[in-house]
Amino acid sequence: MSAQFPVARPRRLRRSPAMRRMVSGTRLHAADLILPMFVKEGLDEPQPVASMPGVVQHTRDSLRKAAHDAAEAGVGGLILFGIPAVKDARGSAADDPDGVLNRALRDVVAEVGDALVVMADTCLDEFTDNGHCGILTPSGDVDNDATLERYAAIAVAQAEAGSQMVAPSGMMDGQVGVIRAALDGAGHANVPILAYSAKYASAFFGPFRDAAECAPQFGDRSTHQQDPAGPLEEALRELRLDLAEGADAVMVKPALAYLDVISAFRAESDVPVAAYQVSGEYAMVEAAAANGWVDRERMIMESLVAIKRAGADLILTYWATEVARGL
Ligand code: PBG
């Protein structure tokens, strides 16, 4: 073909691995990755999670070891979830200094707390006997303001246990402000809040409920988590409220199905934006790969790069240690 003007040839920059590497716009770094971990009270052996092959519920010891491995791989942070032996309507184990999560925080901070950021999920669903994220009214609704008091106490207990950041995930109105005030009042003004700001009532959380043993015993979370079909403005409203209440970093969750929300957060937010690649996103890839239907490693990297390109500064992913090792 003889063109009258030079043909545009974007392919020139794709010709070799070195060329592609040099011009790649999206680079993952191990420090961007945050590993979610589960610790269960009373276990003798780590317990595999059936719907998340490769993920376990840890014992106190195996948690320490896995935290050490993550730190050695250069992972940026850990977020811990605890499963207590005894659950009740108030989720009493969540703010008990000797509760499973608070003990685990102390263990892990002692082990790796200088090498990466150790944080706690601040919620009640792992701790309540009904699996809900808060205190219930007699009719079974989640009572927003009664739940806020519990979140405040839990965040303070987590900070006292050494948590270097707290991450409220319950989607109660006002949770960031109440937790900020409680932390400040208890002498923890330096503990930042990573707010789960846009969190959807998502089917992608399915496998997590096995891992954290927190499936609601009745009903669901759609009176507090966002409707997946809700407008983008609703997510932005949650973002603005959390920033006004003092969020130090904000999160979108799940990740891959909500790249538009991540990108809108990046445009609007003046604090770091995190995205949570959740249990169902993990399980989909692992299940398809186990069947030989997809290239597991390429799919993992492609999904992480897409989440980063959409605007996430930080990514919570169950593959954090494995991916960090390969970077
Ligand atoms: C609530 C919480 C959930 C997840 C993180 N924090 C469950 C829920 O809201 O139902 C889900 C994480 C995942 O699916 O990987 N404590």
PDB file of N, CA, C and O in Angstrom, residues 43-48 56-59 62:
ATOM      1  N   LEU A  43      -8.272 -23.307  66.361  1.00  0.00           N
ATOM      2  CA  LEU A  43      -7.815 -24.265  65.345  1.00  0.00           C
ATOM      3  C   LEU A  43      -6.459 -24.845  65.743  1.00  0.00           C
ATOM      4  O   LEU A  43      -5.610 -24.138  66.273  1.00  0.00           O
ATOM      5  N   ASP A  44      -6.246 -26.139  65.446  1.00  0.00           N
ATOM      6  CA  ASP A  44      -4.931 -26.757  65.647  1.00  0.00           C
ATOM      7  C   ASP A  44      -4.115 -26.706  64.368  1.00  0.00           C
ATOM      8  O   ASP A  44      -2.886 -26.672  64.389  1.00  0.00           O
ATOM      9  N   GLU A  45      -4.838 -26.769  63.252  1.00  0.00           N
ATOM     10  CA  GLU A  45      -4.204 -26.806  61.929  1.00  0.00           C
ATOM     11  C   GLU A  45      -4.872 -25.745  61.073  1.00  0.00           C
ATOM     12  O   GLU A  45      -6.077 -25.521  61.214  1.00  0.00           O
ATOM     13  N   PRO A  46      -4.116 -25.134  60.131  1.00  0.00           N
ATOM     14  CA  PRO A  46      -4.800 -24.239  59.189  1.00  0.00           C
ATOM     15  C   PRO A  46      -5.888 -25.009  58.449  1.00  0.00           C
ATOM     16  O   PRO A  46      -5.720 -26.181  58.133  1.00  0.00           O
ATOM     17  N   GLN A  47      -6.999 -24.329  58.212  1.00  0.00           N
ATOM     18  CA  GLN A  47      -8.170 -24.986  57.645  1.00  0.00           C
ATOM     19  C   GLN A  47      -8.410 -24.443  56.235  1.00  0.00           C
ATOM     20  O   GLN A  47      -8.684 -23.255  56.084  1.00  0.00           O
ATOM     21  N   PRO A  48      -8.314 -25.290  55.196  1.00  0.00           N
ATOM     22  CA  PRO A  48      -8.560 -24.780  53.837  1.00  0.00           C
ATOM     23  C   PRO A  48      -9.990 -24.245  53.702  1.00  0.00           C
ATOM     24  O   PRO A  48     -10.908 -24.774  54.325  1.00  0.00           O
ATOM     25  N   VAL A  56      -6.578 -20.131  53.436  1.00  0.00           N
ATOM     26  CA  VAL A  56      -6.887 -20.908  54.646  1.00  0.00           C
ATOM     27  C   VAL A  56      -7.389 -19.990  55.754  1.00  0.00           C
ATOM     28  O   VAL A  56      -7.135 -18.782  55.744  1.00  0.00           O
ATOM     29  N   GLN A  57      -8.075 -20.610  56.699  1.00  0.00           N
ATOM     30  CA  GLN A  57      -8.292 -19.984  57.999  1.00  0.00           C
ATOM     31  C   GLN A  57      -7.049 -20.356  58.811  1.00  0.00           C
ATOM     32  O   GLN A  57      -6.722 -21.540  58.937  1.00  0.00           O
ATOM     33  N   HIS A  58      -6.376 -19.337  59.344  1.00  0.00           N
ATOM     34  CA  HIS A  58      -5.111 -19.583  60.022  1.00  0.00           C
ATOM     35  C   HIS A  58      -5.279 -19.898  61.498  1.00  0.00           C
ATOM     36  O   HIS A  58      -6.228 -19.445  62.144  1.00  0.00           O
ATOM     37  N   THR A  59      -4.316 -20.622  62.015  1.00  0.00           N
ATOM     38  CA  THR A  59      -4.110 -20.707  63.457  1.00  0.00           C
ATOM     39  C   THR A  59      -3.270 -19.485  63.839  1.00  0.00           C
ATOM     40  O   THR A  59      -2.739 -18.787  62.967  1.00  0.00           O
ATOM     41  N   SER A  62       0.199 -20.218  62.266  1.00  0.00           N
ATOM     42  CA  SER A  62       0.319 -20.165  60.801  1.00  0.00           C
ATOM     43  C   SER A  62       0.077 -18.743  60.294  1.00  0.00           C
ATOM     44  O   SER A  62       0.615 -18.344  59.262  1.00  0.00           O
TER      45      SER A  62
END
